């Protein structure tokens, strides 16, 4: 019985990210999407737990540039559980001992993606960045990327209806 209890305890403590890849960042598409070269194969990675401004959105360029500054052409480790609906790995990126996803939020270059995550450390990092008005939080009217995408989708649908 003690052995079974021990096994169950170990399974509960097993990290949420069971899979891992290592490779070099070859492209930074935007503030939350990269390509990593792993054993000669390109893997598209969506950074988990964060949502960065879209490329055409205010602060999108700065977010992309900051992520590139942190990891472009560097070796990274990506921890993940599975691929998402767009066949991308959704994971947490580590570079030089730092959790890059968290750095993006902590330094105001991305929001915590609360629609899909409730990690306390990310919630606190976003709260502090807002309070200190750093990065995208300098603008009181910054639009959440999630909402921005929905608005853009509606605009496209309206254009289609009008025949543009």
Coordinates of C-alpha atoms in Angstrom, one line a residue:
X1 CA 0.0 0.0 0.0
X2 CA 2.8 2.4 0.9
X3 CA 4.4 1.7 -2.5
X4 CA 1.2 2.6 -4.4
X5 CA 0.8 5.8 -2.3
X6 CA 4.3 6.7 -3.1
X7 CA 3.8 6.2 -6.8
X8 CA 0.6 8.3 -6.8
X9 CA 2.4 11.0 -5.0
X10 CA 5.3 11.0 -7.5
X11 CA 2.8 11.2 -10.4
X12 CA 1.1 14.2 -8.8
X13 CA 4.4 15.9 -8.4
X14 CA 5.5 15.1 -12.0
X15 CA 6.1 18.3 -13.9
X16 CA 3.3 19.6 -16.1
X17 CA 5.7 19.8 -19.1
X18 CA 6.7 16.3 -19.8
X19 CA 8.2 16.8 -23.3
X20 CA 11.3 18.9 -24.1
X21 CA 13.2 20.0 -27.2
X22 CA 16.5 21.8 -27.5
X23 CA 17.5 23.9 -30.5
X24 CA 18.6 27.2 -31.9
X25 CA 16.1 30.0 -32.5
X26 CA 16.2 30.8 -36.3
X27 CA 13.2 33.2 -36.5
X28 CA 11.2 35.4 -34.2
X29 CA 7.8 35.8 -36.0
X30 CA 6.3 38.1 -33.3
X31 CA 6.3 38.6 -29.6
X32 CA 4.9 35.1 -28.8
X33 CA 5.9 32.9 -31.8
X34 CA 9.3 31.6 -32.8
X35 CA 10.9 29.0 -35.0
X36 CA 13.6 26.7 -33.6
X37 CA 15.9 24.4 -35.5
X38 CA 15.9 21.0 -33.8
X39 CA 18.1 18.3 -35.4
X40 CA 17.8 19.9 -38.8
X41 CA 14.0 20.3 -38.6
X42 CA 12.2 23.6 -38.1
X43 CA 9.7 23.6 -35.2
X44 CA 7.2 26.4 -34.8
X45 CA 6.7 27.4 -31.2
X46 CA 3.9 29.4 -29.6
X47 CA 5.0 30.7 -26.2
X48 CA 2.6 29.4 -23.6
X49 CA 1.0 31.5 -20.9
X50 CA 1.5 34.8 -22.7
X51 CA -0.2 36.9 -25.4
X52 CA 1.9 39.5 -27.1
X53 CA 0.5 42.4 -29.2
X54 CA -0.1 41.5 -32.8
X55 CA 2.5 42.8 -35.4
X56 CA 0.1 45.5 -36.7
X57 CA -1.0 46.4 -33.2
X58 CA 0.5 49.2 -31.1
X59 CA 3.6 47.9 -29.3
X60 CA 3.7 44.8 -31.5
X61 CA 7.1 45.8 -33.1
X62 CA 8.7 46.4 -29.7
X63 CA 7.5 43.1 -28.4
X64 CA 8.9 41.2 -31.3
X65 CA 12.2 43.1 -31.1
X66 CA 12.6 42.4 -27.3
X67 CA 11.9 38.7 -27.8
X68 CA 14.5 38.6 -30.6
X69 CA 17.0 40.4 -28.3
X70 CA 16.5 37.7 -25.7
X71 CA 16.7 34.6 -27.8
X72 CA 17.5 35.1 -31.6
X73 CA 20.3 32.8 -32.7
X74 CA 20.6 31.4 -29.2
X75 CA 20.2 27.8 -27.9
X76 CA 16.9 27.3 -26.1
X77 CA 15.0 24.6 -24.3
X78 CA 11.3 24.3 -24.9
X79 CA 9.2 22.4 -22.3
X80 CA 5.7 21.4 -23.5
X81 CA 3.0 18.8 -23.2
X82 CA 1.5 18.7 -26.7
X83 CA 1.0 20.6 -30.0
X84 CA -1.9 23.0 -30.4
X85 CA -4.6 23.2 -33.0
X86 CA -2.4 24.9 -35.5
X87 CA 0.2 22.1 -35.2
X88 CA 2.6 24.4 -33.2
X89 CA 4.3 23.4 -30.0
X90 CA 2.9 25.4 -27.2
X91 CA 5.6 25.6 -24.6
X92 CA 7.7 27.5 -22.1
X93 CA 11.0 28.7 -23.5
X94 CA 14.2 28.7 -21.4
X95 CA 17.4 30.4 -22.5
X96 CA 20.5 30.9 -20.4
X97 CA 18.7 29.7 -17.3
X98 CA 15.8 32.2 -17.7
X99 CA 12.1 31.6 -18.3
X100 CA 11.6 33.7 -21.4
X101 CA 7.8 33.7 -21.3
X102 CA 7.8 35.1 -17.8
X103 CA 10.4 37.7 -18.7
X104 CA 8.1 38.9 -21.6
X105 CA 5.3 39.5 -19.1
X106 CA 7.5 40.9 -16.3
X107 CA 9.1 43.5 -18.6
X108 CA 5.8 44.6 -20.1
X109 CA 6.3 43.1 -23.6
X110 CA 3.4 40.6 -23.4
X111 CA 0.3 40.1 -21.3
X112 CA -0.4 37.0 -19.2
X113 CA -2.8 34.9 -21.3
X114 CA -5.5 34.4 -18.7
X115 CA -7.9 32.8 -21.2
X116 CA -5.7 29.7 -21.0
X117 CA -3.6 29.9 -17.8
X118 CA -3.8 30.9 -14.2
X119 CA -0.2 30.6 -13.0
X120 CA 0.2 32.9 -10.0
X121 CA 3.7 34.0 -10.9
X122 CA 2.5 35.3 -14.3
X123 CA -0.5 37.0 -12.7
X124 CA 1.8 38.8 -10.3
X125 CA 4.3 39.7 -13.0
X126 CA 1.6 41.3 -15.1
X127 CA 0.2 43.2 -12.0
X128 CA 3.6 44.6 -11.2
X129 CA 4.3 45.6 -14.9
X130 CA 1.0 47.4 -15.0
X131 CA 1.6 49.1 -11.6
X132 CA 5.1 50.3 -12.8
X133 CA 3.6 51.3 -16.2
X134 CA 6.4 49.6 -18.2
X135 CA 6.3 48.4 -21.7
X136 CA 2.9 48.1 -23.2
X137 CA 1.4 49.3 -19.9
X138 CA 2.6 52.9 -20.6
X139 CA -0.5 53.3 -22.7
X140 CA -3.7 53.2 -20.6
X141 CA -5.7 52.3 -23.7
X142 CA -3.6 49.3 -24.8
X143 CA -6.0 46.8 -26.4
X144 CA -5.7 43.2 -25.3
X145 CA -4.4 41.1 -28.3
X146 CA -7.2 38.6 -27.7
X147 CA -9.8 41.4 -28.2
X148 CA -7.8 42.9 -31.0
X149 CA -7.9 39.6 -33.0
X150 CA -11.7 39.4 -32.5
X151 CA -12.2 43.0 -33.7
X152 CA -10.0 42.4 -36.8
X153 CA -11.9 39.2 -37.5
X154 CA -15.3 41.1 -37.4
X155 CA -13.9 43.8 -39.7
X156 CA -12.9 41.2 -42.2
X157 CA -16.3 39.6 -42.0
X158 CA -18.0 42.9 -42.6
X159 CA -15.8 43.7 -45.6
X160 CA -16.8 40.3 -47.1
X161 CA -20.4 41.1 -46.6
X162 CA -20.0 44.4 -48.4
X163 CA -18.1 42.8 -51.2
X164 CA -14.7 44.4 -50.7

